[in-house]
Amino acid sequence: MSDFTAYPHPVLAVPCPDCRRRAGAWCQRPSGHKASDFHLARKAEADRAFIERHGPDASIVRTAGGWSIDPRGRVGIRPTPEPRQGNLL
Ligand SMILES: [Zn+2]
């Protein structure tokens, strides 16, 4: 089970389906350099896993000590159930 508060960025909680980096490791470009952003597939997977674990109304917020889950953070923000991408970013 992914822990979205355990890493410097919530998307790091899931492995990347694109460049195959494991959870906790930043995405990598084909050149071997660290990417400046996550692959879209990983963001989508992180969002999906986040909703699966915490529900569609939850959001994750940055705190002084890292990250915390707000179970009702999305209420009132998103007018429709879709799109579901973007909970984390
Ligand atoms: Zn990647």
CSV table of N, CA and C and ligand atoms in Angstrom, one decimal:
chain,number,residue,atom,x,y,z
A,1,MET,N,0.9,-1.2,0.0
A,1,MET,CA,0.0,0.0,0.0
A,1,MET,C,0.9,1.2,0.0
A,2,SER,N,0.6,2.1,-0.9
A,2,SER,CA,1.4,3.3,-1.0
A,2,SER,C,1.2,4.3,0.1
A,3,ASP,N,2.3,4.8,0.7
A,3,ASP,CA,2.1,5.9,1.7
A,3,ASP,C,2.5,7.2,1.1
A,4,PHE,N,1.5,8.0,0.8
A,4,PHE,CA,1.8,9.2,0.1
A,4,PHE,C,2.4,10.3,0.9
A,5,THR,N,2.5,10.1,2.2
A,5,THR,CA,3.2,11.1,3.0
A,5,THR,C,4.6,10.8,3.3
A,6,ALA,N,5.1,9.7,2.8
A,6,ALA,CA,6.4,9.2,3.2
A,6,ALA,C,7.6,9.7,2.4
A,7,TYR,N,7.3,10.4,1.3
A,7,TYR,CA,8.3,10.8,0.4
A,7,TYR,C,8.3,12.4,0.2
A,8,PRO,N,9.4,12.9,-0.3
A,8,PRO,CA,9.5,14.3,-0.6
A,8,PRO,C,8.4,14.8,-1.5
A,9,HIS,N,7.9,14.0,-2.4
A,9,HIS,CA,6.7,14.4,-3.2
A,9,HIS,C,5.8,13.2,-3.2
A,10,PRO,N,4.5,13.4,-3.2
A,10,PRO,CA,3.5,12.3,-3.1
A,10,PRO,C,3.6,11.4,-4.3
A,11,VAL,N,3.9,11.9,-5.5
A,11,VAL,CA,4.0,11.0,-6.7
A,11,VAL,C,5.0,10.0,-6.5
A,12,LEU,N,6.0,10.2,-5.7
A,12,LEU,CA,7.1,9.2,-5.4
A,12,LEU,C,6.6,8.0,-4.7
A,13,ALA,N,5.4,8.0,-4.3
A,13,ALA,CA,4.8,6.8,-3.5
A,13,ALA,C,4.5,5.7,-4.4
A,14,VAL,N,4.4,5.9,-5.7
A,14,VAL,CA,4.2,4.8,-6.7
A,14,VAL,C,5.4,4.7,-7.6
A,15,PRO,N,5.6,3.4,-8.1
A,15,PRO,CA,6.6,3.3,-9.1
A,15,PRO,C,6.2,3.9,-10.5
A,16,CYS,N,7.1,4.2,-11.3
A,16,CYS,CA,6.7,4.8,-12.6
A,16,CYS,C,6.5,3.7,-13.7
A,17,PRO,N,5.3,3.7,-14.3
A,17,PRO,CA,5.0,2.7,-15.3
A,17,PRO,C,5.7,3.0,-16.6
A,18,ASP,N,6.3,4.2,-16.7
A,18,ASP,CA,6.9,4.6,-17.9
A,18,ASP,C,8.4,4.3,-17.9
A,19,CYS,N,9.2,4.9,-17.0
A,19,CYS,CA,10.6,4.7,-16.9
A,19,CYS,C,11.0,3.6,-15.9
A,20,ARG,N,10.0,3.0,-15.3
A,20,ARG,CA,10.2,1.8,-14.4
A,20,ARG,C,11.0,2.2,-13.1
A,21,ARG,N,11.1,3.4,-12.8
A,21,ARG,CA,11.7,3.8,-11.5
A,21,ARG,C,10.9,3.3,-10.3
A,22,ARG,N,11.5,2.8,-9.3
A,22,ARG,CA,10.8,2.3,-8.2
A,22,ARG,C,10.2,3.4,-7.3
A,23,ALA,N,9.3,3.1,-6.4
A,23,ALA,CA,8.8,4.1,-5.5
A,23,ALA,C,9.9,4.7,-4.7
A,24,GLY,N,9.9,6.0,-4.6
A,24,GLY,CA,10.9,6.7,-3.9
A,24,GLY,C,12.0,7.3,-4.8
A,25,ALA,N,12.1,6.8,-6.0
A,25,ALA,CA,13.1,7.2,-6.9
A,25,ALA,C,12.5,8.2,-8.0
A,26,TRP,N,13.2,9.2,-8.3
A,26,TRP,CA,12.7,10.2,-9.2
A,26,TRP,C,12.7,9.6,-10.6
A,27,CYS,N,11.8,10.1,-11.5
A,27,CYS,CA,11.8,9.7,-12.9
A,27,CYS,C,13.1,9.9,-13.6
A,28,GLN,N,13.4,9.1,-14.5
A,28,GLN,CA,14.7,9.3,-15.2
A,28,GLN,C,14.4,9.4,-16.7
A,29,ARG,N,15.2,10.3,-17.3
A,29,ARG,CA,15.1,10.4,-18.8
A,29,ARG,C,15.9,9.3,-19.4
A,30,PRO,N,15.7,9.0,-20.7
A,30,PRO,CA,16.4,8.0,-21.4
A,30,PRO,C,17.9,8.3,-21.4
A,31,SER,N,18.3,9.5,-21.3
A,31,SER,CA,19.7,9.9,-21.2
A,31,SER,C,20.4,9.4,-19.9
A,32,GLY,N,19.5,9.1,-18.9
A,32,GLY,CA,20.0,8.8,-17.6
A,32,GLY,C,20.0,9.9,-16.6
A,33,HIS,N,19.7,11.1,-17.1
A,33,HIS,CA,19.6,12.3,-16.2
A,33,HIS,C,18.3,12.2,-15.5
A,34,LYS,N,18.3,12.7,-14.3
A,34,LYS,CA,17.1,12.8,-13.5
A,34,LYS,C,16.1,13.8,-14.2
A,35,ALA,N,14.9,13.4,-14.4
A,35,ALA,CA,13.9,14.2,-15.0
A,35,ALA,C,13.5,15.4,-14.0
A,36,SER,N,13.1,16.5,-14.6
A,36,SER,CA,12.7,17.6,-13.8
A,36,SER,C,11.3,17.5,-13.4
A,37,ASP,N,10.6,16.5,-14.0
A,37,ASP,CA,9.2,16.3,-13.7
A,37,ASP,C,8.9,14.8,-13.8
A,38,PHE,N,7.7,14.4,-13.2
A,38,PHE,CA,7.4,13.0,-13.3
A,38,PHE,C,6.7,12.7,-14.7
A,39,HIS,N,6.8,11.5,-15.1
A,39,HIS,CA,6.1,11.1,-16.3
A,39,HIS,C,4.6,11.2,-16.1
A,40,LEU,N,3.9,11.5,-17.1
A,40,LEU,CA,2.4,11.7,-17.0
A,40,LEU,C,1.8,10.4,-16.5
A,41,ALA,N,2.3,9.2,-17.0
A,41,ALA,CA,1.7,8.0,-16.5
A,41,ALA,C,1.8,7.7,-15.0
A,42,ARG,N,2.9,8.3,-14.5
A,42,ARG,CA,3.2,8.1,-13.1
A,42,ARG,C,2.2,9.0,-12.3
A,43,LYS,N,2.1,10.2,-12.8
A,43,LYS,CA,1.1,11.1,-12.1
A,43,LYS,C,-0.3,10.5,-12.1
A,44,ALA,N,-0.7,10.0,-13.2
A,44,ALA,CA,-2.0,9.4,-13.3
A,44,ALA,C,-2.1,8.2,-12.4
A,45,GLU,N,-1.1,7.4,-12.3
A,45,GLU,CA,-1.1,6.2,-11.4
A,45,GLU,C,-1.1,6.7,-9.9
A,46,ALA,N,-0.4,7.7,-9.6
A,46,ALA,CA,-0.4,8.2,-8.2
A,46,ALA,C,-1.8,8.7,-7.9
A,47,ASP,N,-2.4,9.4,-8.8
A,47,ASP,CA,-3.7,9.9,-8.5
A,47,ASP,C,-4.7,8.8,-8.3
A,48,ARG,N,-4.6,7.8,-9.2
A,48,ARG,CA,-5.5,6.7,-9.1
A,48,ARG,C,-5.4,6.0,-7.8
A,49,ALA,N,-4.1,5.7,-7.4
A,49,ALA,CA,-3.8,5.0,-6.2
A,49,ALA,C,-4.3,5.8,-4.9
A,50,PHE,N,-4.1,7.1,-5.1
A,50,PHE,CA,-4.5,8.0,-4.0
A,50,PHE,C,-6.0,8.0,-3.7
A,51,ILE,N,-6.7,8.1,-4.8
A,51,ILE,CA,-8.2,8.0,-4.7
A,51,ILE,C,-8.6,6.7,-4.2
A,52,GLU,N,-8.0,5.6,-4.7
A,52,GLU,CA,-8.3,4.3,-4.3
A,52,GLU,C,-8.2,4.1,-2.7
A,53,ARG,N,-7.1,4.7,-2.2
A,53,ARG,CA,-6.8,4.6,-0.8
A,53,ARG,C,-7.6,5.6,0.1
A,54,HIS,N,-7.7,6.8,-0.4
A,54,HIS,CA,-8.2,7.9,0.5
A,54,HIS,C,-9.6,8.4,0.0
A,55,GLY,N,-10.0,8.0,-1.1
A,55,GLY,CA,-11.3,8.4,-1.6
A,55,GLY,C,-11.2,9.7,-2.5
A,56,PRO,N,-12.3,9.9,-3.3
A,56,PRO,CA,-12.2,11.0,-4.2
A,56,PRO,C,-12.3,12.4,-3.6
A,57,ASP,N,-12.7,12.5,-2.3
A,57,ASP,CA,-12.8,13.8,-1.7
A,57,ASP,C,-11.5,14.2,-1.0
A,58,ALA,N,-10.6,13.3,-0.9
A,58,ALA,CA,-9.4,13.6,-0.2
A,58,ALA,C,-8.4,14.4,-1.0
A,59,SER,N,-7.5,15.1,-0.3
A,59,SER,CA,-6.4,15.8,-1.0
A,59,SER,C,-5.2,15.7,-0.1
A,60,ILE,N,-4.0,16.0,-0.6
A,60,ILE,CA,-2.8,15.9,0.2
A,60,ILE,C,-2.3,17.4,0.2
A,61,VAL,N,-1.9,17.7,1.4
A,61,VAL,CA,-1.4,19.1,1.6
A,61,VAL,C,0.0,19.1,2.2
A,62,ARG,N,0.8,20.1,1.8
A,62,ARG,CA,2.1,20.2,2.3
A,62,ARG,C,2.1,20.9,3.7
A,63,THR,N,2.8,20.3,4.6
A,63,THR,CA,2.8,20.9,6.0
A,63,THR,C,4.3,21.2,6.3
A,64,ALA,N,4.5,21.8,7.4
A,64,ALA,CA,5.9,22.1,7.8
A,64,ALA,C,6.8,20.9,7.9
A,65,GLY,N,6.2,19.8,8.3
A,65,GLY,CA,7.0,18.6,8.5
A,65,GLY,C,7.0,17.6,7.3
A,66,GLY,N,6.2,18.0,6.2
A,66,GLY,CA,6.2,17.1,5.1
A,66,GLY,C,4.8,17.2,4.4
A,67,TRP,N,4.0,16.1,4.5
A,67,TRP,CA,2.7,16.0,3.8
A,67,TRP,C,1.7,15.4,4.8
A,68,SER,N,0.5,15.8,4.6
A,68,SER,CA,-0.6,15.2,5.4
A,68,SER,C,-1.8,15.1,4.5
A,69,ILE,N,-2.7,14.1,4.8
A,69,ILE,CA,-3.9,13.8,4.1
A,69,ILE,C,-5.0,14.6,4.7
A,70,ASP,N,-5.7,15.3,3.8
A,70,ASP,CA,-7.0,16.0,4.3
A,70,ASP,C,-8.1,15.2,3.6
A,71,PRO,N,-8.9,14.4,4.5
A,71,PRO,CA,-9.9,13.5,3.9
A,71,PRO,C,-11.0,14.2,3.2
A,72,ARG,N,-11.2,15.5,3.4
A,72,ARG,CA,-12.3,16.2,2.8
A,72,ARG,C,-11.8,17.4,2.0
A,73,GLY,N,-10.5,17.3,1.6
A,73,GLY,CA,-9.8,18.5,1.0
A,73,GLY,C,-10.4,18.8,-0.4
A,74,ARG,N,-11.0,17.8,-1.0
A,74,ARG,CA,-11.5,18.1,-2.4
A,74,ARG,C,-12.9,18.6,-2.4
A,75,VAL,N,-13.6,18.5,-1.3
A,75,VAL,CA,-15.0,18.9,-1.3
A,75,VAL,C,-15.2,20.4,-1.6
A,76,GLY,N,-16.0,20.7,-2.5
A,76,GLY,CA,-16.2,22.1,-2.9
A,76,GLY,C,-15.2,22.6,-3.9
A,77,ILE,N,-14.2,21.9,-4.1
A,77,ILE,CA,-13.2,22.3,-5.1
A,77,ILE,C,-13.5,21.9,-6.5
A,78,ARG,N,-13.9,20.6,-6.6
A,78,ARG,CA,-14.1,20.0,-7.9
A,78,ARG,C,-15.6,19.9,-8.1
A,79,PRO,N,-16.1,20.5,-9.1
A,79,PRO,CA,-17.6,20.6,-9.3
A,79,PRO,C,-18.2,19.3,-9.8
A,80,THR,N,-17.4,18.4,-10.5
A,80,THR,CA,-17.9,17.2,-11.0
A,80,THR,C,-17.0,16.1,-10.6
A,81,PRO,N,-17.4,14.8,-10.7
A,81,PRO,CA,-16.6,13.7,-10.3
A,81,PRO,C,-15.4,13.6,-11.3
A,82,GLU,N,-15.5,14.2,-12.5
A,82,GLU,CA,-14.3,14.1,-13.4
A,82,GLU,C,-13.9,15.5,-13.7
A,83,PRO,N,-12.7,15.8,-14.1
A,83,PRO,CA,-11.6,14.8,-14.2
A,83,PRO,C,-11.0,14.4,-12.8
A,84,ARG,N,-10.5,13.2,-12.8
A,84,ARG,CA,-9.9,12.8,-11.5
A,84,ARG,C,-8.4,13.0,-11.4
A,85,GLN,N,-7.8,13.4,-12.5
A,85,GLN,CA,-6.4,13.7,-12.4
A,85,GLN,C,-6.2,15.0,-11.7
A,86,GLY,N,-5.1,15.2,-11.0
A,86,GLY,CA,-4.8,16.5,-10.5
A,86,GLY,C,-4.9,16.5,-9.0
A,87,ASN,N,-5.3,15.5,-8.3
A,87,ASN,CA,-5.4,15.5,-6.9
A,87,ASN,C,-4.1,15.8,-6.2
A,88,LEU,N,-3.1,15.4,-6.8
A,88,LEU,CA,-1.8,15.5,-6.1
A,88,LEU,C,-1.0,16.7,-6.6
A,89,LEU,N,-1.3,17.2,-7.8
A,89,LEU,CA,-0.4,18.2,-8.4
A,89,LEU,C,-1.1,19.5,-8.7
B,1,ZN,ZN,9.0,8.0,-15.0
